[in-house]
Amino acid sequence: MTTQPIQYHRRMQLVFPVALASLLVLGGVRVALDSLKNNELYFLWQSRLAGSRGPGLPIIVSEDEVIEDGCNVFEGKWVWDNLSYPLYREDSCPYLVKQVTCLKNGRPDSLYQNWRWQPNGCNLPRFDALKLLEILRDKRLMFIGDSIQRGMFESMVCLVQSVIPEGMKSLKRIPPRKIFVIEEFNASIEYYWAPFIVESISDHATNHTVLKRMVRLDSIAKHSKEWEGVDILVFESYVWWMYKPLINATYGSPDDVREYNVTTAYKLAMETWANWIETGINPRNQKIFFMTMSPTHLWNWEWKAGSDGNCFNESHPIEGPYWGTGSNLDIMGSVKDVLGKLKVNVRLLNITQLSEYRKDGHTSVFGERKGKLLTKEQRSDPKTYADCIHWCLPGIPDVWNEIFYAVLLQDYRNNSGIA
Ligand SMILES: *[C@@H]1O[C@H](CO)[C@@H](O)[C@H](O)[C@H]1NC(C)=O
Ligand SMILES: *[C@@H]1O[C@H](CO)[C@@H](O)[C@H](O)[C@H]1NC(C)=O
Ligand SMILES: *[C@@H]1O[C@H](CO)[C@@H](O)[C@H](O)[C@H]1NC(C)=O
Ligand SMILES: *[C@@H]1O[C@H](CO)[C@@H](O)[C@H](O)[C@H]1NC(C)=O
Ligand SMILES: *[C@@H]1O[C@H](CO)[C@@H](O)[C@H](O)[C@H]1NC(C)=O
Ligand SMILES: *[C@@H]1O[C@H](CO)[C@@H](O)[C@H](O)[C@H]1NC(C)=O
Ligand SMILES: *[C@@H]1O[C@H](CO)[C@@H](O)[C@H](O)[C@H]1NC(C)=O
Ligand SMILES: *[C@@H]1O[C@H](CO)[C@@H](O)[C@H](O)[C@H]1NC(C)=O
C-alpha cells in the first residue's frame, strides 16, 4: 500500500484521540466481563437491558459508529494494539472447537491476537454485543459454507456470548446446523455446513468424504429449503473447490458425472445460487451477504524469497502490498460477474486482501488433522502437517465480524430513520 505521508498524518491527527479513548474503554470492559461471576454478570445483563431503551425499542447508533460515506473498510492496514485485542479470551469462550484453540493446543506465541484492522479512510465502530443482539431481536442469522465459515460463526458466538449470563444461552447441534440461541432476544446465530453451497457428496456435516469430491452444480434445493425465511444469510465457499484443477461434477442428468474446469464449475454453481437468490428470497425481509475467499499461506517463498516452508512459525503480518497465489483471481472474477448481474442486493464482505497479510494467523501445527489434534511427531514435521488454511480464534475471523457488524449497524441506522 502506498498511503501518502501527508494524508496519513492528517488522518492520524483526526483519528488518534478517538481511537485511543475507545480502546481503553473496550479493553476495560473485556477484562471485566471475563472475570465476572455469573450472578454479577446476570445483574449487569439485567441492568444493561433495562438501561437500553427497552425491549424492541430502537437502539441509538451514534455518528462515530457509522462507516463514513465512501470509505472502503476493506482497504487499510493492521495496527499493533494489545490494549483492546483480543476482543475475548480463548479460554473464556466455551463454544470454540479444538481445531481453532491454538494456545490450548500449544502455540507458544499469542501475538497474532493483538492486531487491529485500521481502514484507510475511517474507523470501524467498536463491537457492542448488546447492540448486535438488539439488531438480531426476533431474527435468525445464518452463516453458510465450509469450515472457514464455521470459524466465522464461532467467532461471532464468542463475540456476543460473554455478555449473556449462563442459562440464557445455548448451543444446539442439529447437523448440518449449529444453532446458538439467545432466548431473551428470541434470536439465533446459526451455522449451516454446505462446503460447495450447492449440493455435493460432502454435505454430511460430520462424516464427509474429503478426497473424493463430486458436486451437483445445478442442485441447491436440499439446502435452500433450510435457508428460506432466514433473516440474515452469509455465504462463503472456496477452498473445497481448489483441490485439483479439475473437479468431478454433474450438471443436468444426475448420472452424467464429468470432470469440469474448477473455474467453470464454480461459476455454474454461483449461477445456480444466484437463481435461487432471485426467486427464493424476499429482499424486503431478508439480507444476503457473500464473503470472498479466505486466503491460504501454503508457500512462504511468496512473501520471503528463497525459503521453502509454509505458514509455520510465522509471527507477524506481511507489510503490504501482497496477494498470494492461493487467492484465485479467476474465481474472484466469477464472484464479481455473478453478483454484478443480480437484481437482489447482495452485500460483499471482501475480506481477501486484509486476510492476505495475515500469514501469522493460521492454526499451523496447533490445530487438527482429520478431526484429531496433531501428535508430537506430526508437530515436528510442519512441512507435512501445518494447516495454513484455518485460522486460530481469537483471531482474523473476529475482524471479519467486526466489519460485518459495522455494515449491519449502518444498515440498521439507514432503515430505522433514527440518527
Ligand atoms: C503491549 O505492547 C507493547 C509494545 O510492544 C509492550 O511494550 C507491552 O509490554 C505490551 N503489553 C502487554 C500487556 O502485553
Ligand atoms: C421469534 O422470532 C421469530 C423469527 O425468527 C418470529 O417468527 C416469532 O414471531 C418471534 N416470537 C416472538 C414471541 O416474538
Ligand atoms: C460414514 O460414511 C461412510 C460412507 O457413506 C459409511 O460407510 C460409514 O459407515 C459412515 N461412518 C459413520 C461413523 O457414520
Ligand atoms: C473423477 O472421478 C473418477 C472416477 O471416480 C476418478 O478416476 C477421477 O480421478 C476423478 N477426477 C478428479 C478430478 O478428481
Ligand atoms: C480453466 O479455465 C480458466 C479460465 O477459463 C483457464 O484460465 C484455465 O487454464 C482452465 N484450466 C484448465 C485446467 O483447463
Ligand atoms: C521460528 O523462527 C524464529 C525466528 O523468527 C527462529 O529463531 C526459531 O528457531 C524458529 N523456530 C522453529 C521451530 O523453526
Ligand atoms: C475484492 O477486493 C480485491 C482487492 O482487494 C479486488 O481485486 C476484487 O476484485 C474484489 N472482489 C470483488 C468480488 O469485487
Ligand atoms: C447507508 O446509507 C448511506 C448513505 O445513503 C450509504 O452510502 C450506505 O451504503 C448505506 N449503508 C448500507 C449498509 O446500506
Coordinates of C-alpha atoms and ligand atoms in Angstrom, one line a residue:
M1 CA 0.0 0.0 0.0
T2 CA 1.2 3.5 -0.8
T3 CA -0.5 5.8 1.5
Q4 CA 0.9 9.3 1.1
P5 CA 2.6 10.7 4.2
I6 CA 0.5 13.9 4.3
Q7 CA -2.8 12.1 4.1
Y8 CA -1.5 9.7 6.7
H9 CA -0.7 12.5 9.2
R10 CA -3.9 14.3 8.7
R11 CA -5.9 11.1 9.3
M12 CA -3.9 10.2 12.3
Q13 CA -4.5 13.6 13.9
L14 CA -8.2 13.3 13.4
V15 CA -8.5 9.7 14.4
F16 CA -6.0 9.0 17.1
P17 CA -7.6 10.5 20.2
V18 CA -11.0 9.0 19.5
A19 CA -9.4 5.6 18.7
L20 CA -7.3 5.6 21.8
A21 CA -10.2 6.5 24.1
S22 CA -12.4 3.7 22.7
L23 CA -9.5 1.2 23.0
L24 CA -9.1 1.9 26.7
V25 CA -12.8 1.6 27.4
L26 CA -13.1 -1.6 25.4
G27 CA -10.1 -3.2 27.0
G28 CA -11.6 -2.5 30.4
V29 CA -15.0 -4.0 29.5
R30 CA -13.5 -7.1 28.1
V31 CA -11.3 -7.9 31.1
A32 CA -14.2 -7.0 33.5
L33 CA -16.6 -9.3 31.7
D34 CA -14.2 -12.2 31.6
S35 CA -13.6 -12.1 35.3
L36 CA -17.2 -11.6 36.5
K37 CA -19.0 -14.3 38.4
N38 CA -22.3 -15.4 36.8
N39 CA -24.6 -13.7 39.3
E40 CA -22.7 -10.5 38.8
L41 CA -23.0 -10.9 35.0
Y42 CA -26.7 -11.6 35.4
F43 CA -27.1 -8.4 37.3
L44 CA -25.2 -6.4 34.7
W45 CA -27.2 -8.0 31.9
Q46 CA -30.5 -7.1 33.6
S47 CA -29.4 -3.5 34.3
R48 CA -28.0 -3.0 30.8
L49 CA -31.1 -4.4 29.3
A50 CA -33.2 -2.1 31.5
G51 CA -30.9 0.8 30.7
S52 CA -31.2 0.3 27.0
R53 CA -34.4 1.8 25.6
G54 CA -36.4 -1.3 26.4
P55 CA -37.1 -4.5 24.5
G56 CA -37.8 -3.9 20.9
L57 CA -37.2 -0.1 21.1
P58 CA -34.6 1.3 18.7
I59 CA -31.0 1.4 19.7
I60 CA -29.1 4.6 19.3
V61 CA -26.3 4.5 16.7
S62 CA -24.1 7.5 17.1
E63 CA -22.4 9.4 14.3
D64 CA -18.9 7.9 15.0
E65 CA -20.3 4.4 14.8
V66 CA -21.3 4.8 11.2
I67 CA -18.9 3.9 8.4
E68 CA -18.2 7.2 6.6
D69 CA -19.7 7.6 3.2
G70 CA -17.3 6.4 0.5
C71 CA -15.0 4.7 3.0
N72 CA -13.8 1.3 1.8
V73 CA -13.4 -0.6 5.1
F74 CA -11.6 -3.4 3.3
E75 CA -8.6 -1.2 2.4
G76 CA -6.3 -0.4 5.2
K77 CA -3.6 -1.9 7.4
W78 CA -3.0 -4.0 10.5
V79 CA -2.0 -1.9 13.6
W80 CA -0.5 -3.4 16.7
D81 CA -3.0 -3.0 19.5
N82 CA -2.5 -5.2 22.6
L83 CA -4.7 -2.9 24.7
S84 CA -8.0 -3.7 23.0
Y85 CA -7.3 -7.0 21.3
P86 CA -8.2 -9.9 21.5
L87 CA -11.9 -9.0 21.9
Y88 CA -12.3 -12.1 24.1
R89 CA -10.0 -14.7 25.6
E90 CA -9.7 -18.1 24.1
D91 CA -10.3 -19.8 27.4
S92 CA -13.4 -17.7 28.3
C93 CA -15.4 -18.9 25.2
P94 CA -16.6 -22.4 25.7
Y95 CA -18.0 -22.7 22.2
L96 CA -14.8 -23.0 20.3
V97 CA -14.0 -26.3 18.6
K98 CA -10.5 -27.6 19.4
Q99 CA -9.4 -27.1 15.8
V100 CA -9.1 -23.3 16.5
T101 CA -7.9 -23.1 20.1
C102 CA -4.3 -22.6 19.2
L103 CA -3.0 -21.6 22.6
K104 CA -4.6 -24.5 24.3
N105 CA -3.1 -26.7 21.6
G106 CA 0.4 -25.5 22.5
R107 CA 1.1 -22.4 20.3
P108 CA 3.8 -20.6 22.1
D109 CA 3.1 -17.0 21.0
S110 CA -0.2 -15.0 21.1
L111 CA 1.0 -12.0 19.1
Y112 CA -1.5 -12.9 16.3
Q113 CA -4.3 -12.0 18.7
N114 CA -3.2 -8.4 19.1
W115 CA -3.8 -6.7 15.8
R116 CA -6.5 -4.2 14.9
W117 CA -7.7 -3.7 11.3
Q118 CA -7.5 0.0 10.5
P119 CA -9.3 1.1 7.3
N120 CA -7.5 3.8 5.4
G121 CA -10.4 6.3 5.3
C122 CA -12.3 5.8 8.5
N123 CA -12.6 3.9 11.8
L124 CA -14.6 0.7 12.5
P125 CA -17.1 1.1 15.3
R126 CA -16.3 -0.7 18.5
F127 CA -18.1 -4.1 18.7
D128 CA -21.0 -3.8 21.1
A129 CA -22.6 -7.2 21.7
L130 CA -25.8 -5.8 23.1
K131 CA -26.4 -3.6 20.1
L132 CA -25.8 -6.6 17.8
L133 CA -28.3 -8.6 19.9
E134 CA -30.9 -5.8 19.6
I135 CA -30.3 -5.8 15.8
L136 CA -30.9 -9.6 15.9
R137 CA -34.0 -9.4 18.0
D138 CA -36.6 -11.9 16.7
K139 CA -34.3 -12.8 13.9
R140 CA -32.1 -15.6 12.6
L141 CA -28.6 -15.0 11.4
M142 CA -27.1 -17.9 9.5
F143 CA -23.5 -18.5 8.2
I144 CA -23.4 -20.9 5.4
G145 CA -20.3 -22.6 4.0
D146 CA -17.3 -24.7 4.9
S147 CA -15.1 -24.9 8.0
I148 CA -13.7 -21.4 7.3
Q149 CA -17.2 -20.2 7.7
R150 CA -17.6 -22.2 10.8
G151 CA -14.7 -20.2 12.2
M152 CA -16.6 -17.0 11.5
F153 CA -19.7 -18.4 13.2
E154 CA -17.7 -19.4 16.3
S155 CA -16.1 -16.0 16.3
M156 CA -19.5 -14.3 16.3
V157 CA -20.8 -16.5 19.1
C158 CA -17.7 -15.8 21.2
L159 CA -18.0 -12.0 20.5
V160 CA -21.5 -11.9 21.9
Q161 CA -21.7 -14.7 24.4
S162 CA -19.7 -13.0 27.2
V163 CA -22.5 -10.5 27.9
I164 CA -25.1 -13.3 28.2
P165 CA -25.4 -15.0 31.6
E166 CA -25.3 -18.8 32.0
G167 CA -28.7 -20.4 31.4
M168 CA -29.8 -17.7 29.0
K169 CA -27.8 -19.0 26.0
S170 CA -27.4 -22.5 24.5
L171 CA -25.7 -24.2 21.6
K172 CA -27.7 -26.9 19.8
R173 CA -26.3 -29.3 17.2
I174 CA -28.8 -30.4 14.5
P175 CA -26.5 -31.4 11.7
P176 CA -25.8 -29.8 9.2
R177 CA -26.7 -26.9 11.5
K178 CA -25.3 -25.5 14.7
I179 CA -27.6 -23.1 16.5
F180 CA -26.7 -20.6 19.2
V181 CA -29.9 -19.4 20.8
I182 CA -30.3 -16.2 22.8
E183 CA -33.8 -16.7 24.4
E184 CA -34.3 -13.3 25.8
F185 CA -33.9 -11.8 22.4
N186 CA -35.7 -14.6 20.5
A187 CA -32.7 -14.6 18.3
S188 CA -30.3 -17.2 16.9
I189 CA -26.9 -17.3 15.4
E190 CA -26.6 -20.4 13.2
Y191 CA -24.1 -22.2 11.1
Y192 CA -25.0 -24.5 8.1
W193 CA -22.5 -26.8 6.6
A194 CA -22.5 -26.6 2.8
P195 CA -18.9 -26.6 1.6
F196 CA -19.8 -26.0 -2.0
I197 CA -23.0 -24.0 -1.3
V198 CA -24.7 -26.2 -4.0
E199 CA -25.2 -29.9 -3.3
S200 CA -22.3 -32.4 -3.2
I201 CA -21.3 -35.7 -1.8
S202 CA -19.5 -33.9 1.0
D203 CA -22.7 -32.5 2.6
H204 CA -22.8 -34.7 5.6
A205 CA -21.7 -32.4 8.4
T206 CA -19.6 -34.9 10.3
N207 CA -18.9 -37.8 8.1
H208 CA -18.0 -36.4 4.7
T209 CA -15.6 -37.6 2.0
V210 CA -12.6 -35.2 1.8
L211 CA -10.5 -36.6 -1.0
K212 CA -13.3 -37.8 -3.2
R213 CA -15.4 -34.9 -4.4
M214 CA -18.4 -34.6 -6.6
V215 CA -20.6 -31.5 -6.9
R216 CA -24.1 -31.2 -8.3
L217 CA -23.6 -27.8 -10.0
D218 CA -27.3 -27.2 -10.7
S219 CA -28.8 -28.5 -7.5
I220 CA -29.4 -26.5 -4.4
A221 CA -32.9 -27.2 -3.2
K222 CA -31.9 -29.7 -0.5
H223 CA -30.0 -26.9 1.2
S224 CA -32.0 -23.8 0.2
K225 CA -35.2 -25.1 1.7
E226 CA -33.4 -24.8 5.1
W227 CA -32.5 -21.2 4.3
E228 CA -35.9 -20.0 3.5
G229 CA -37.2 -17.2 5.7
V230 CA -33.8 -16.8 7.5
D231 CA -33.4 -13.0 8.1
I232 CA -29.7 -12.6 7.5
L233 CA -27.7 -15.1 5.4
V234 CA -23.9 -15.0 5.0
F235 CA -22.5 -17.3 2.2
E236 CA -18.9 -18.4 1.7
S237 CA -17.3 -21.2 -0.4
Y238 CA -13.9 -21.5 -1.9
V239 CA -11.3 -23.9 -0.5
W240 CA -13.1 -27.1 -1.2
W241 CA -13.1 -26.3 -4.9
M242 CA -9.4 -25.8 -5.0
Y243 CA -8.1 -29.3 -4.6
K244 CA -7.2 -30.0 -8.2
P245 CA -7.5 -28.0 -11.5
L246 CA -10.5 -30.3 -12.4
I247 CA -13.4 -31.4 -10.3
N248 CA -16.0 -34.1 -10.8
A249 CA -19.4 -32.7 -11.2
T250 CA -22.9 -33.1 -12.7
Y251 CA -25.0 -30.6 -14.5
G252 CA -28.3 -31.7 -15.8
S253 CA -28.5 -35.5 -15.6
P254 CA -27.5 -36.6 -12.1
D255 CA -25.8 -39.7 -13.6
D256 CA -23.6 -37.9 -16.0
V257 CA -20.5 -37.2 -13.9
R258 CA -17.8 -35.3 -15.8
E259 CA -14.6 -33.5 -15.0
Y260 CA -15.1 -29.8 -15.1
N261 CA -12.5 -27.0 -15.0
V262 CA -12.8 -25.6 -11.5
T263 CA -13.3 -22.1 -12.7
T264 CA -16.1 -23.1 -14.9
A265 CA -17.7 -25.3 -12.2
Y266 CA -17.5 -22.5 -9.6
K267 CA -19.2 -20.1 -12.0
L268 CA -22.0 -22.6 -12.8
A269 CA -22.5 -23.2 -9.0
M270 CA -22.6 -19.5 -8.3
E271 CA -25.3 -19.1 -11.1
T272 CA -27.4 -21.8 -9.5
W273 CA -27.1 -20.0 -6.2
A274 CA -27.9 -16.7 -7.9
N275 CA -31.1 -18.1 -9.4
W276 CA -32.2 -19.2 -6.0
I277 CA -31.5 -15.8 -4.6
E278 CA -33.6 -14.2 -7.3
T279 CA -36.5 -16.5 -6.8
G280 CA -36.3 -17.7 -3.2
I281 CA -35.5 -14.5 -1.3
N282 CA -37.7 -11.7 -0.1
P283 CA -35.3 -8.8 -0.3
R284 CA -37.5 -6.7 1.9
N285 CA -37.2 -9.1 4.9
Q286 CA -34.0 -10.9 4.1
K287 CA -30.5 -9.6 3.9
I288 CA -27.8 -11.5 1.9
F289 CA -24.1 -11.3 2.3
F290 CA -21.4 -13.0 0.3
M291 CA -17.9 -13.4 1.8
T292 CA -15.0 -13.7 -0.6
M293 CA -12.2 -16.3 -0.4
S294 CA -10.2 -16.7 2.8
P295 CA -6.6 -16.8 1.7
T296 CA -4.2 -19.6 2.3
H297 CA -0.5 -19.3 3.1
L298 CA 1.0 -22.6 1.9
W299 CA 4.3 -21.4 0.4
N300 CA 6.4 -18.9 2.2
W301 CA 8.6 -18.1 -0.8
E302 CA 5.7 -16.0 -1.8
W303 CA 6.5 -13.5 0.9
K304 CA 10.0 -14.5 1.8
A305 CA 12.0 -15.1 -1.3
G306 CA 14.3 -18.1 -1.3
S307 CA 12.5 -20.0 1.5
D308 CA 10.7 -23.3 1.1
G309 CA 8.4 -23.6 4.1
N310 CA 4.8 -22.5 4.8
C311 CA 2.9 -20.5 7.4
F312 CA 4.6 -22.4 10.3
N313 CA 6.4 -20.2 12.8
E314 CA 5.2 -17.0 11.3
S315 CA 4.5 -14.5 14.0
H316 CA 3.9 -11.2 12.2
P317 CA 1.6 -9.9 9.4
I318 CA 3.0 -9.2 6.0
E319 CA 3.5 -5.5 5.4
G320 CA 1.7 -4.8 2.2
P321 CA 1.3 -4.8 -0.8
Y322 CA 0.8 -8.6 -1.0
W323 CA -1.5 -11.0 -2.8
G324 CA -0.6 -14.7 -2.8
T325 CA -1.3 -17.3 -5.4
G326 CA -3.8 -19.0 -3.1
S327 CA -6.5 -16.4 -3.8
N328 CA -7.5 -17.3 -7.3
L329 CA -8.3 -14.3 -9.4
D330 CA -10.5 -16.2 -11.9
I331 CA -12.7 -17.3 -9.1
M332 CA -12.8 -13.8 -7.8
G333 CA -13.8 -12.7 -11.3
S334 CA -16.7 -15.2 -11.3
V335 CA -17.9 -13.9 -8.0
K336 CA -17.8 -10.3 -9.3
D337 CA -19.7 -11.3 -12.6
V338 CA -22.4 -13.2 -10.8
L339 CA -23.0 -10.6 -8.1
G340 CA -22.9 -7.8 -10.7
K341 CA -25.8 -9.3 -12.6
L342 CA -28.0 -10.0 -9.6
K343 CA -31.1 -7.8 -9.2
V344 CA -31.3 -8.6 -5.5
N345 CA -28.8 -6.6 -3.4
V346 CA -26.1 -8.9 -2.1
R347 CA -23.6 -7.2 0.1
L348 CA -20.0 -8.2 -0.4
L349 CA -17.7 -8.9 2.5
N350 CA -14.4 -8.7 0.6
I351 CA -12.1 -10.0 3.3
T352 CA -9.5 -11.5 1.0
Q353 CA -6.9 -8.7 0.8
L354 CA -7.0 -7.9 4.5
S355 CA -6.5 -11.5 5.4
E356 CA -3.8 -12.0 2.8
Y357 CA -1.5 -10.0 5.1
R358 CA -2.1 -12.4 8.0
K359 CA 0.3 -15.3 7.4
D360 CA 0.7 -15.4 11.2
G361 CA -2.9 -16.2 12.0
H362 CA -3.3 -19.8 10.8
T363 CA -3.6 -22.8 13.1
S364 CA -0.4 -24.2 11.6
V365 CA 0.7 -27.2 13.7
F366 CA -1.6 -26.2 16.6
G367 CA -4.8 -27.4 15.0
E368 CA -6.2 -30.7 13.7
R369 CA -5.8 -33.2 11.0
K370 CA -8.7 -35.4 10.2
G371 CA -10.6 -34.4 13.3
K372 CA -7.7 -35.1 15.7
L373 CA -5.1 -32.8 17.3
L374 CA -1.7 -33.3 15.8
T375 CA 0.6 -35.7 17.7
K376 CA 4.0 -34.5 18.9
E377 CA 5.7 -36.3 15.9
Q378 CA 3.4 -34.6 13.4
R379 CA 4.0 -31.2 15.0
S380 CA 7.7 -31.6 14.5
D381 CA 7.1 -32.0 10.8
P382 CA 5.4 -28.7 9.8
K383 CA 6.2 -29.1 6.2
T384 CA 3.8 -32.0 6.0
Y385 CA 1.3 -31.2 8.8
A386 CA 1.0 -27.4 9.2
D387 CA -2.6 -26.2 8.4
C388 CA -2.2 -22.9 6.6
I389 CA -5.9 -22.7 5.7
H390 CA -7.8 -22.4 9.0
W391 CA -7.4 -19.6 11.5
C392 CA -6.8 -19.5 15.2
L393 CA -9.5 -17.9 17.4
P394 CA -9.5 -15.3 18.8
G395 CA -8.0 -14.0 15.5
I396 CA -8.6 -13.0 12.0
P397 CA -12.3 -14.0 11.7
D398 CA -13.1 -11.7 14.6
V399 CA -12.2 -8.8 12.3
W400 CA -14.4 -10.1 9.5
N401 CA -17.2 -10.0 12.1
E402 CA -16.3 -6.5 13.2
I403 CA -16.7 -5.4 9.6
F404 CA -19.9 -7.4 9.2
Y405 CA -21.2 -5.8 12.4
A406 CA -20.3 -2.3 11.1
V407 CA -22.4 -2.9 8.0
L408 CA -25.3 -4.3 10.0
L409 CA -25.2 -1.2 12.2
Q410 CA -25.1 1.2 9.3
D411 CA -28.0 -0.7 7.7
Y412 CA -30.0 -0.6 10.9
R413 CA -29.5 3.2 11.1
N414 CA -30.3 3.7 7.4
N415 CA -33.5 1.8 7.8
S416 CA -34.7 3.0 11.2
G417 CA -34.6 6.6 10.2
I418 CA -33.1 7.4 13.6
A419 CA -29.9 9.4 13.8
Ligands
LIG1 C1 1.9 -4.3 24.5 O1 2.9 -4.0 23.5 C2 3.9 -3.1 23.9 C3 4.7 -2.8 22.7 O2 5.1 -3.9 22.0 C4 4.7 -3.7 25.0 O3 5.7 -2.8 25.4 C5 3.8 -4.0 26.2 O4 4.5 -4.7 27.2 C6 2.6 -4.9 25.7 N1 1.7 -5.0 26.8 C7 1.1 -6.2 27.1 C8 0.1 -6.1 28.2 O5 1.4 -7.2 26.6
LIG2 C1 -39.4 -15.1 17.4 O1 -38.7 -14.9 16.1 C2 -39.3 -15.5 15.0 C3 -38.5 -15.2 13.8 O2 -37.2 -15.8 14.0 C4 -40.7 -14.9 14.8 O3 -41.3 -15.6 13.8 C5 -41.5 -15.0 16.1 O4 -42.8 -14.4 15.9 C6 -40.8 -14.4 17.3 N1 -41.5 -14.7 18.5 C7 -42.0 -13.8 19.3 C8 -42.6 -14.3 20.6 O5 -41.8 -12.6 19.1
LIG3 C1 -19.5 -42.6 7.1 O1 -19.9 -42.7 5.7 C2 -19.5 -43.9 5.1 C3 -19.9 -43.8 3.6 O2 -21.1 -43.2 3.4 C4 -20.1 -45.1 5.8 O3 -19.7 -46.3 5.1 C5 -19.7 -45.1 7.2 O4 -20.3 -46.1 7.9 C6 -20.1 -43.8 7.9 N1 -19.5 -43.7 9.2 C7 -20.2 -43.3 10.3 C8 -19.5 -43.3 11.6 O5 -21.4 -43.0 10.2
LIG4 C1 -13.3 -38.2 -11.2 O1 -13.8 -39.5 -10.9 C2 -13.1 -40.5 -11.4 C3 -13.8 -41.8 -11.1 O2 -14.0 -41.9 -9.7 C4 -11.7 -40.5 -11.0 O3 -10.9 -41.6 -11.6 C5 -11.1 -39.2 -11.3 O4 -9.7 -39.1 -10.8 C6 -11.9 -38.0 -10.8 N1 -11.4 -36.7 -11.2 C7 -10.9 -35.8 -10.3 C8 -10.5 -34.5 -11.0 O5 -10.9 -35.9 -9.2
LIG5 C1 -9.8 -23.3 -16.6 O1 -10.4 -22.1 -17.1 C2 -9.7 -21.0 -16.9 C3 -10.5 -19.8 -17.3 O2 -11.3 -20.1 -18.4 C4 -8.3 -21.1 -17.6 O3 -7.6 -20.0 -17.4 C5 -7.6 -22.3 -17.1 O4 -6.4 -22.5 -17.8 C6 -8.5 -23.6 -17.2 N1 -7.9 -24.7 -16.6 C7 -7.8 -25.9 -17.1 C8 -7.1 -26.9 -16.2 O5 -8.2 -26.2 -18.1
LIG6 C1 11.0 -19.7 14.4 O1 11.5 -18.5 13.9 C2 12.5 -17.9 14.8 C3 12.9 -16.6 14.1 O2 11.8 -15.9 13.7 C4 13.7 -18.8 15.0 O3 14.6 -18.3 15.9 C5 13.2 -20.2 15.5 O4 14.3 -21.1 15.6 C6 12.1 -20.7 14.6 N1 11.5 -21.9 15.3 C7 11.4 -23.1 14.6 C8 10.9 -24.2 15.5 O5 11.7 -23.2 13.5
LIG7 C1 -12.2 -7.8 -3.7 O1 -11.1 -6.9 -3.5 C2 -10.0 -7.1 -4.3 C3 -8.9 -6.1 -3.9 O2 -8.7 -6.1 -2.6 C4 -10.4 -7.0 -5.8 O3 -9.3 -7.3 -6.6 C5 -11.5 -7.9 -6.1 O4 -12.0 -7.7 -7.4 C6 -12.7 -7.7 -5.1 N1 -13.7 -8.7 -5.3 C7 -14.9 -8.5 -5.8 C8 -15.8 -9.7 -6.0 O5 -15.3 -7.4 -6.0
LIG8 C1 -26.5 3.7 4.3 O1 -26.7 4.9 3.6 C2 -25.5 5.5 3.1 C3 -25.9 6.9 2.6 O2 -27.1 6.9 1.9 C4 -25.0 4.6 2.0 O3 -23.8 5.2 1.5 C5 -24.7 3.3 2.6 O4 -24.2 2.4 1.6 C6 -25.9 2.7 3.3 N1 -25.4 1.5 4.0 C7 -25.9 0.3 3.9 C8 -25.3 -0.8 4.7 O5 -26.9 0.1 3.2

